[in-house]
Coordinates of C-alpha atoms and ligand atoms in Angstrom, one line a residue:
M22 CA -45.0 -22.4 -76.8
T23 CA -47.7 -23.9 -74.7
A24 CA -49.9 -22.2 -72.3
L25 CA -49.2 -23.1 -68.7
E26 CA -52.1 -22.8 -66.2
K27 CA -51.1 -22.8 -62.6
I28 CA -53.3 -24.9 -60.3
N29 CA -54.3 -22.5 -57.7
S30 CA -55.4 -24.6 -54.8
P31 CA -55.2 -28.0 -53.5
P32 CA -58.5 -29.9 -53.3
S33 CA -61.0 -27.6 -51.5
R34 CA -62.0 -30.1 -48.8
L35 CA -58.4 -30.5 -47.9
G36 CA -58.2 -26.8 -47.4
G37 CA -54.5 -26.8 -47.3
T38 CA -52.4 -29.8 -46.1
A39 CA -51.7 -27.8 -42.9
L40 CA -54.8 -29.3 -41.4
Y41 CA -53.1 -32.6 -40.9
D42 CA -50.1 -33.2 -38.6
W43 CA -48.2 -35.3 -41.0
D44 CA -45.4 -35.9 -38.5
Y45 CA -47.8 -37.3 -36.0
L46 CA -49.5 -39.5 -38.6
V47 CA -46.3 -40.9 -40.0
Q48 CA -43.6 -41.5 -37.5
E49 CA -40.2 -43.1 -37.7
D50 CA -41.4 -46.6 -36.9
R51 CA -45.2 -46.5 -37.3
A52 CA -48.0 -45.0 -39.4
H53 CA -51.5 -44.1 -38.4
R54 CA -54.4 -46.0 -39.8
L55 CA -56.0 -42.7 -41.1
I56 CA -53.5 -42.4 -44.0
Y57 CA -55.1 -45.6 -45.4
T58 CA -58.7 -44.9 -44.5
D59 CA -59.3 -41.2 -44.6
P60 CA -61.0 -40.0 -48.0
T61 CA -59.7 -36.4 -47.4
I62 CA -56.1 -37.6 -47.2
F63 CA -56.7 -39.8 -50.2
E64 CA -58.1 -36.8 -52.2
G65 CA -54.9 -34.8 -51.1
E66 CA -52.7 -37.7 -52.4
M67 CA -54.4 -37.6 -55.8
T68 CA -52.8 -34.1 -56.2
Q69 CA -49.8 -34.1 -54.0
I70 CA -48.4 -37.6 -54.9
F71 CA -50.2 -38.5 -58.2
G72 CA -49.5 -35.0 -59.6
G73 CA -46.6 -33.9 -57.3
T74 CA -44.1 -36.6 -58.4
W75 CA -43.4 -38.7 -61.5
T76 CA -46.1 -41.2 -62.0
Y77 CA -45.7 -44.1 -64.4
L78 CA -48.2 -43.9 -67.4
A79 CA -47.4 -46.2 -70.1
H80 CA -44.6 -48.1 -72.1
E81 CA -43.5 -46.7 -75.5
S82 CA -44.0 -50.2 -77.1
E83 CA -47.7 -49.6 -76.5
I84 CA -47.8 -46.7 -78.8
P85 CA -45.0 -47.5 -81.2
N86 CA -46.5 -45.6 -84.2
E87 CA -47.5 -42.1 -84.9
N88 CA -51.1 -41.5 -83.9
D89 CA -51.2 -44.5 -81.7
F90 CA -52.8 -43.9 -78.3
I91 CA -53.7 -45.8 -75.2
T92 CA -56.0 -44.6 -72.3
R93 CA -54.5 -44.5 -68.9
R94 CA -54.8 -42.7 -65.6
M95 CA -52.7 -40.5 -63.4
G96 CA -54.3 -40.9 -59.9
L97 CA -58.0 -40.5 -60.7
R98 CA -57.4 -38.3 -63.9
P99 CA -58.4 -40.1 -67.0
L100 CA -55.6 -39.6 -69.7
I101 CA -55.0 -40.4 -73.3
V102 CA -51.3 -41.1 -73.7
V103 CA -50.7 -40.5 -77.4
R104 CA -47.9 -40.2 -79.9
D105 CA -48.9 -37.4 -82.2
A106 CA -48.1 -36.9 -85.9
D107 CA -44.8 -35.5 -85.1
G108 CA -43.8 -38.4 -82.8
K109 CA -44.1 -36.4 -79.5
V110 CA -45.6 -38.3 -76.7
R111 CA -48.3 -36.5 -74.8
A112 CA -50.6 -37.1 -71.9
L113 CA -53.9 -35.5 -72.7
Y114 CA -56.7 -35.2 -70.2
N115 CA -59.4 -37.6 -71.4
R116 CA -62.0 -35.0 -70.6
C117 CA -63.9 -33.0 -73.1
T118 CA -63.5 -29.3 -72.4
H119 CA -67.1 -28.7 -73.2
R120 CA -69.0 -30.3 -70.4
G121 CA -66.5 -32.7 -69.1
T122 CA -67.3 -36.1 -70.4
T123 CA -64.7 -38.8 -71.1
L124 CA -63.7 -38.0 -74.5
C125 CA -62.2 -41.3 -75.7
R126 CA -63.9 -44.5 -74.6
W127 CA -61.5 -46.9 -76.3
D128 CA -58.6 -48.6 -74.5
K129 CA -56.3 -48.1 -77.5
G130 CA -56.1 -47.4 -81.2
N131 CA -54.7 -45.1 -83.9
T132 CA -56.3 -41.8 -84.7
K133 CA -55.4 -38.3 -85.6
S134 CA -58.3 -36.8 -83.8
F135 CA -60.9 -37.7 -81.1
Q136 CA -64.6 -36.8 -81.5
C137 CA -66.5 -36.3 -78.4
P138 CA -69.5 -38.8 -78.2
Y139 CA -71.7 -36.2 -76.5
H140 CA -72.0 -33.1 -78.8
G141 CA -69.4 -33.9 -81.3
W142 CA -66.6 -31.4 -80.5
N143 CA -63.5 -32.7 -82.3
F144 CA -60.0 -32.5 -81.0
L145 CA -56.7 -33.2 -82.8
N146 CA -54.4 -35.6 -81.0
T147 CA -52.2 -32.6 -80.2
G148 CA -55.0 -31.6 -77.8
R149 CA -56.2 -28.7 -80.0
L150 CA -59.9 -28.2 -80.6
R151 CA -60.3 -28.7 -84.3
G152 CA -64.0 -27.9 -84.7
V153 CA -67.4 -27.9 -83.1
P154 CA -70.7 -28.8 -84.7
W155 CA -72.7 -25.6 -86.0
P156 CA -70.2 -23.0 -84.7
D157 CA -72.5 -20.2 -85.8
G158 CA -74.3 -20.9 -82.4
Y159 CA -71.4 -19.5 -80.6
A160 CA -70.9 -15.7 -80.2
E161 CA -67.2 -16.0 -79.5
D162 CA -64.1 -17.3 -81.2
M163 CA -63.9 -21.0 -80.3
R164 CA -60.1 -21.0 -81.2
D165 CA -59.5 -19.7 -77.6
P166 CA -56.8 -22.0 -76.2
K167 CA -59.0 -22.6 -73.1
Y168 CA -61.0 -25.0 -75.2
N169 CA -58.0 -27.2 -76.0
L170 CA -57.6 -30.3 -74.0
A171 CA -55.7 -30.1 -70.8
Q172 CA -52.3 -31.9 -70.9
V173 CA -49.8 -33.1 -68.3
P174 CA -47.1 -30.5 -68.6
Q175 CA -44.1 -32.8 -68.1
V176 CA -44.0 -36.2 -69.8
E177 CA -40.6 -38.0 -70.1
S178 CA -39.4 -41.5 -70.9
Y179 CA -36.7 -43.5 -69.5
R180 CA -35.7 -46.2 -71.9
G181 CA -39.3 -46.8 -73.0
F182 CA -41.0 -46.3 -69.6
I183 CA -43.2 -43.1 -69.9
F184 CA -43.8 -41.0 -66.7
G185 CA -45.7 -37.8 -66.2
T186 CA -46.0 -35.1 -63.5
L187 CA -47.8 -31.8 -63.0
N188 CA -44.9 -30.5 -60.9
M189 CA -43.1 -27.9 -62.7
D190 CA -40.3 -28.1 -60.0
A191 CA -39.8 -31.9 -60.4
L192 CA -36.3 -33.1 -61.2
P193 CA -35.7 -34.3 -64.7
L194 CA -36.9 -37.9 -64.8
T195 CA -33.4 -39.5 -65.0
E196 CA -32.2 -37.4 -62.0
H197 CA -35.4 -38.3 -60.1
L198 CA -34.7 -42.1 -60.7
G199 CA -31.2 -41.6 -59.5
A200 CA -29.4 -44.8 -58.5
I201 CA -32.4 -47.0 -59.4
A202 CA -32.0 -46.1 -63.0
K203 CA -28.9 -48.4 -63.3
I204 CA -31.0 -51.3 -61.9
I205 CA -33.7 -50.7 -64.5
D206 CA -30.8 -50.7 -67.0
E207 CA -29.6 -54.0 -65.8
W208 CA -33.2 -55.4 -66.0
L209 CA -33.5 -54.2 -69.5
D210 CA -29.9 -55.1 -70.8
R211 CA -30.2 -58.9 -70.0
N212 CA -32.8 -58.9 -73.0
P213 CA -31.7 -58.9 -76.6
G214 CA -31.1 -55.2 -77.8
G215 CA -31.7 -54.1 -74.2
K216 CA -35.4 -53.9 -74.7
V217 CA -38.8 -55.6 -74.1
V218 CA -42.2 -55.1 -75.7
V219 CA -45.3 -54.9 -73.4
C220 CA -48.2 -57.4 -74.0
E221 CA -51.6 -57.7 -72.3
A222 CA -51.9 -58.0 -68.7
N223 CA -53.4 -59.8 -65.7
R224 CA -55.7 -57.4 -64.0
F225 CA -56.7 -57.5 -60.4
R226 CA -58.8 -55.1 -58.3
F227 CA -58.9 -55.1 -54.6
K228 CA -60.8 -53.5 -51.8
G229 CA -57.8 -51.7 -50.1
N230 CA -55.8 -48.6 -50.2
W231 CA -53.1 -48.2 -52.9
K232 CA -50.3 -47.9 -50.4
L233 CA -50.9 -51.4 -49.1
A234 CA -49.6 -52.6 -52.4
Y235 CA -46.6 -50.4 -52.5
D236 CA -45.8 -51.2 -48.7
N237 CA -45.6 -54.8 -49.9
S238 CA -43.4 -54.2 -53.0
C239 CA -40.2 -54.8 -51.3
D240 CA -41.4 -56.8 -48.4
G241 CA -39.3 -59.9 -48.0
Y242 CA -40.8 -60.7 -44.6
H243 CA -44.1 -62.1 -45.6
V244 CA -43.1 -64.5 -48.3
A245 CA -42.5 -67.7 -46.4
Y246 CA -46.0 -67.2 -44.6
S247 CA -48.2 -65.5 -47.0
H248 CA -47.0 -67.4 -50.1
R249 CA -46.5 -70.8 -48.3
S250 CA -48.7 -72.7 -50.6
L251 CA -46.9 -71.3 -53.7
L252 CA -43.5 -72.0 -52.3
E253 CA -44.6 -75.5 -51.5
T254 CA -46.1 -76.1 -54.9
E255 CA -42.9 -74.6 -56.6
N256 CA -40.8 -77.0 -54.7
R257 CA -42.9 -80.2 -54.5
F258 CA -41.0 -82.1 -57.2
A259 CA -37.8 -80.1 -56.9
G260 CA -35.8 -82.4 -54.7
E261 CA -32.5 -80.9 -53.7
N262 CA -32.9 -78.0 -56.2
A263 CA -34.7 -75.1 -54.6
K264 CA -37.2 -73.5 -57.0
G265 CA -38.9 -70.2 -57.2
M266 CA -38.8 -68.2 -54.0
A267 CA -37.2 -71.0 -52.0
Y268 CA -34.5 -68.8 -50.6
Y269 CA -37.2 -67.2 -48.4
R270 CA -37.9 -70.5 -46.7
N271 CA -35.6 -71.0 -43.8
S272 CA -33.4 -68.1 -42.9
P273 CA -33.9 -65.4 -45.5
D274 CA -31.7 -62.8 -43.8
T275 CA -28.6 -65.1 -44.0
Q276 CA -29.0 -65.3 -47.8
P277 CA -26.9 -62.9 -50.0
M278 CA -30.0 -61.2 -51.2
Y279 CA -30.7 -57.7 -49.9
M280 CA -33.0 -54.6 -50.1
R281 CA -31.8 -51.2 -51.1
Y282 CA -33.4 -47.8 -50.8
T283 CA -32.2 -45.4 -53.5
G284 CA -34.2 -42.2 -52.6
R285 CA -37.4 -40.4 -53.7
G286 CA -39.5 -43.3 -52.5
N287 CA -37.8 -45.8 -54.9
H288 CA -36.2 -49.2 -53.8
F289 CA -35.3 -52.6 -55.0
K290 CA -34.9 -56.1 -53.7
D291 CA -32.1 -57.8 -55.3
K292 CA -32.3 -61.7 -55.2
R293 CA -29.7 -61.9 -58.0
P294 CA -26.8 -62.8 -55.6
N295 CA -28.6 -65.9 -54.6
L296 CA -28.2 -67.3 -58.0
E297 CA -25.5 -69.4 -59.7
K298 CA -24.0 -67.3 -62.4
R299 CA -24.0 -69.7 -65.3
P300 CA -26.0 -70.2 -68.4
G301 CA -29.2 -71.9 -67.4
G302 CA -28.8 -70.6 -63.7
L303 CA -32.0 -68.6 -63.9
W304 CA -33.8 -71.3 -65.9
A305 CA -32.9 -73.8 -63.2
L306 CA -34.8 -71.8 -60.6
E307 CA -38.0 -71.6 -62.6
S308 CA -40.6 -73.8 -61.1
A309 CA -42.8 -76.2 -63.1
H310 CA -44.8 -74.7 -65.9
P311 CA -46.8 -76.5 -68.5
G312 CA -44.7 -77.7 -71.5
M313 CA -41.4 -76.6 -70.1
E314 CA -39.6 -80.0 -70.3
H315 CA -40.6 -80.3 -74.0
Y316 CA -39.3 -76.8 -74.8
E317 CA -36.1 -77.5 -72.9
A318 CA -35.4 -80.8 -74.8
E319 CA -36.2 -79.0 -78.1
F320 CA -33.9 -76.1 -77.3
L321 CA -31.0 -78.6 -76.5
Q322 CA -31.6 -80.3 -79.6
R323 CA -31.8 -77.2 -81.8
Y324 CA -29.2 -74.9 -80.2
G325 CA -26.8 -77.2 -78.3
D326 CA -24.5 -75.2 -76.1
R327 CA -26.5 -72.0 -76.5
A328 CA -29.8 -73.6 -75.3
F329 CA -29.6 -72.6 -71.6
S330 CA -28.7 -69.0 -72.2
L331 CA -31.7 -68.8 -74.5
L332 CA -33.9 -70.5 -71.9
D333 CA -32.6 -68.0 -69.3
L334 CA -34.5 -65.3 -71.3
A335 CA -37.8 -67.0 -70.4
G336 CA -36.9 -67.2 -66.7
S337 CA -38.1 -64.6 -64.3
E338 CA -35.5 -62.0 -63.2
P339 CA -35.1 -62.2 -59.5
V340 CA -35.3 -58.5 -58.6
N341 CA -38.2 -56.3 -57.6
I342 CA -37.7 -52.7 -58.7
N343 CA -40.2 -50.2 -57.3
V344 CA -40.5 -46.5 -58.3
F345 CA -42.8 -44.6 -56.0
P346 CA -45.8 -44.4 -56.3
N347 CA -47.2 -46.8 -58.7
F348 CA -44.6 -48.7 -60.7
S349 CA -42.7 -52.0 -60.2
L350 CA -40.7 -54.3 -62.3
L351 CA -41.1 -57.7 -60.8
G352 CA -39.7 -60.8 -62.5
N353 CA -40.5 -60.0 -66.1
H354 CA -43.6 -58.0 -65.4
I355 CA -44.3 -54.3 -65.2
Q356 CA -46.7 -53.9 -62.3
V357 CA -48.8 -50.7 -62.0
F358 CA -50.9 -49.7 -59.1
E359 CA -54.0 -47.6 -59.9
P360 CA -55.9 -45.9 -57.1
L361 CA -59.7 -45.9 -57.7
G362 CA -60.7 -44.7 -54.2
V363 CA -59.4 -44.6 -50.7
A364 CA -60.1 -48.4 -50.3
E365 CA -60.0 -49.6 -53.9
T366 CA -57.1 -50.2 -56.1
N367 CA -56.2 -51.8 -59.5
A368 CA -53.0 -54.0 -59.6
I369 CA -52.2 -54.6 -63.2
W370 CA -49.5 -56.9 -64.1
Y371 CA -48.3 -56.4 -67.7
G372 CA -46.3 -59.2 -69.5
T373 CA -43.3 -58.4 -71.5
M374 CA -41.8 -60.1 -74.6
V375 CA -38.3 -60.0 -75.8
V376 CA -37.6 -58.8 -79.5
N377 CA -35.0 -60.0 -81.9
D378 CA -32.0 -57.7 -82.2
G379 CA -30.6 -59.8 -85.0
T380 CA -28.5 -62.1 -82.8
L381 CA -31.0 -64.7 -82.1
P382 CA -32.6 -67.4 -84.4
D383 CA -36.1 -66.2 -85.2
D384 CA -37.9 -69.4 -84.0
A385 CA -36.1 -69.2 -80.7
V386 CA -37.5 -65.8 -80.1
T387 CA -41.1 -67.1 -80.8
D388 CA -40.5 -69.9 -78.4
I389 CA -39.0 -67.8 -75.7
N390 CA -42.0 -65.6 -75.8
A391 CA -44.3 -68.6 -75.6
L392 CA -42.5 -69.8 -72.7
R393 CA -42.5 -66.4 -71.0
M394 CA -46.3 -66.5 -71.3
R395 CA -46.1 -69.6 -69.1
T396 CA -43.5 -68.2 -66.7
Q397 CA -45.4 -64.9 -66.3
E398 CA -48.7 -66.6 -65.4
G399 CA -47.3 -68.2 -62.4
F400 CA -46.9 -65.4 -59.9
P401 CA -50.1 -63.3 -60.7
N402 CA -52.3 -66.3 -60.4
F403 CA -50.8 -68.2 -57.5
G404 CA -48.9 -65.3 -55.6
E405 CA -50.7 -62.0 -56.1
V406 CA -54.0 -63.5 -54.8
D407 CA -52.3 -64.1 -51.5
D408 CA -51.0 -60.5 -51.3
I409 CA -54.4 -59.2 -52.3
A410 CA -56.1 -61.2 -49.6
N411 CA -53.6 -59.4 -47.2
F412 CA -54.4 -56.0 -48.6
E413 CA -58.2 -56.5 -48.1
Q414 CA -57.8 -58.0 -44.6
I415 CA -55.5 -55.0 -43.6
Q416 CA -58.1 -52.5 -44.8
R417 CA -60.7 -54.4 -42.8
G418 CA -58.5 -54.4 -39.8
L419 CA -57.9 -50.6 -40.2
M420 CA -61.7 -50.1 -39.6
A421 CA -61.0 -50.6 -35.9
V422 CA -60.7 -46.9 -35.0
E423 CA -59.3 -47.2 -31.5
D424 CA -56.4 -49.4 -32.4
E425 CA -54.6 -46.7 -34.5
W426 CA -51.0 -47.8 -35.5
V427 CA -49.4 -50.0 -38.0
Y428 CA -45.8 -50.8 -37.3
M429 CA -42.9 -50.8 -39.8
H430 CA -39.9 -51.1 -37.4
R431 CA -38.3 -54.4 -38.4
G432 CA -34.6 -53.7 -38.5
F433 CA -35.0 -50.3 -36.8
G434 CA -32.6 -49.5 -34.0
I435 CA -30.4 -52.5 -34.3
P436 CA -26.9 -51.2 -34.6
G437 CA -25.1 -52.0 -37.9
R438 CA -28.1 -53.7 -39.4
V439 CA -29.3 -51.0 -41.7
K440 CA -26.4 -49.4 -43.7
Q441 CA -26.0 -45.9 -45.1
N442 CA -23.8 -46.2 -48.2
P443 CA -21.4 -43.4 -49.3
D444 CA -23.7 -42.7 -52.3
G445 CA -26.7 -41.9 -50.1
T446 CA -28.5 -45.3 -50.6
I447 CA -29.4 -47.5 -47.8
T448 CA -29.0 -51.3 -47.7
A449 CA -30.8 -53.7 -45.3
P450 CA -31.4 -57.4 -44.9
A451 CA -34.3 -58.7 -47.1
T452 CA -36.9 -59.0 -44.4
D453 CA -36.5 -55.4 -43.1
E454 CA -39.0 -52.8 -43.3
A455 CA -36.4 -50.0 -43.9
F456 CA -37.8 -49.6 -47.4
M457 CA -41.3 -48.7 -46.1
R458 CA -39.8 -46.2 -43.4
E459 CA -37.9 -44.5 -46.2
H460 CA -40.8 -44.4 -48.8
F461 CA -42.9 -42.9 -46.1
K462 CA -40.5 -40.0 -45.6
E463 CA -40.9 -39.2 -49.3
W464 CA -44.8 -39.6 -49.0
K465 CA -44.7 -37.2 -46.1
R466 CA -42.5 -34.7 -47.9
L467 CA -44.8 -34.5 -50.8
M468 CA -48.0 -34.4 -48.6
K469 CA -46.6 -31.5 -46.6
G470 CA -45.2 -29.4 -49.4
P471 CA -46.7 -26.6 -51.3
Q472 CA -46.0 -27.6 -54.9
N473 CA -45.8 -25.8 -58.0
L474 CA -48.4 -27.7 -60.1
A475 CA -49.7 -26.8 -63.5
I476 CA -51.5 -28.2 -66.5
T477 CA -50.9 -27.1 -70.1
R478 CA -52.9 -26.5 -73.2
E479 CA -51.9 -26.0 -76.8
P480 CA -51.8 -22.2 -77.5
Ligands
LIG516 S1 -69.3 -32.7 -73.7 FE1 -68.0 -33.0 -75.3 S2 -68.9 -32.0 -76.9 FE2 -70.2 -31.7 -75.2
LIG517 FE1 -46.2 -61.1 -51.8

C-alpha cells in the first residue's frame, strides 16, 4: 500500500481555471496569443497538462538494470526515474523532503540510495527515508511517511516508453494511446527483435513556448519553405532520384502521404506510402552522409542479397508519431519537449540503436549503428535549426499585443477534405492543420477540467 496525497488546489495564482474563457482563447480555427505568452496559463499547464495527462519520461533501455536511475522532468517537476531493487520503475520527485533542495545532482547512474548534499538525509531508491544525521535532535519519529519522497502515482511503460501522470482517473496508458499504439508498434517492429536502445542526444533550447514545437510536430505545410536549404542540399547530387523530404517539394497534397489524428492530442504523419516497398527502398531515400558509399559497397560485398534490407535499418523511418504533450518519434529519433518557462523550452533528440536479436551478423549490427549515427545527425543539425528559428520568431511576433490571433484553419470547411473514419480517427492531407485544431481540443479539455491529481509516498 502506498499513501496517496490528494493535491488540493491548482496553482494559487490561477485561482481555479474558471478565470479564463478557454472557449474564447481557443476557437475552432484560431488560438489567442495569450496561450503562448501568459505566465499564469503556463503555470496552469504545468499541472493540468504536465500532470493531468500521460507525459513521456524516459525509455527503459536508459535504466536497464536494478538500481539504475536517470534524472528527468515532468513539466517543471524534477524527477528521478529509477528501477528499484525489485525491478519496479518509479518516478521519484527529485526534491529532498527536508528543505526542498534537488536531491540527486547526477544525470544518471546506479545506486540503492540517494544522500542529500545539503544536510545528508538519506533516501532508499524506493523513496523511503532511510535515515537522518544525528536523529536525537528530532523530538518526533522520523519514520513518518510524510518524510518519504513524493512520487508520481501512475507510471506505466508501453513497449519500453515510460510515461507518468498524476491523474488518478487517467485511462490506462495503452487505452490512452489508442490507435497510435499500432503505429508505435510498426515503428518498433521494423527493427530486429522489435526494439531499440536509446543513445545520447542532440540537445536544443529555444526561446519560445513548448506548444510551438508540438504545433509543428505534424506540420507538412512548412517543409518546402522552412527547410528549403536542407531540401536542396539533400537533392543537389540526387539527379532523378528524390532524396530526403523531396516529396514535399512540388505538390505535397497530391502525394500518397497523409496526416491522421488518433485522439487524446495524439497524431502522426505517414510518409511511408510515398516509398517504394522493396529492400533498399528506404536506404535509397537517404540523403548523402559521410561514409555511406563506403558502407554500401562493403555491405554488398559482405552480405550480397541481404545488403539492402540491412542498410534499410540505418535509413530514417518516414513517419512522425506525436503523443501529446511532449513526445515524438521522428525518423529514428525520440524527440522530447521540456518546458522550462512560458517562453523557454528544451527540444531533445535522442538517437536510437538497433540490437541484435540473433538473426543478424554481429559486425552488421555494429556498422548499422555507426551509420545510424550519421543518418541521425542530419535532421537535428540541418532541419531542427530551421524549426527553432521559426519558434523563436513566432514568440517574438506574439509580443505584439493588439494582433491577437494565430490561425490554424488550413483544410477547415472544405467539404470532403478532412475525413472522419469509422474508428473515430481523422485523416487529412499532409499540409492540413487539422492535427493542430484537434490537439487543441484536448488541450482545452485538460485546461478546463477539475482533475483528480495526487502524489504518492511509500507508507
Ligand atoms: S535539504 Fe536535504 S537534508 Fe536538508
Ligand atoms: Fe520542420
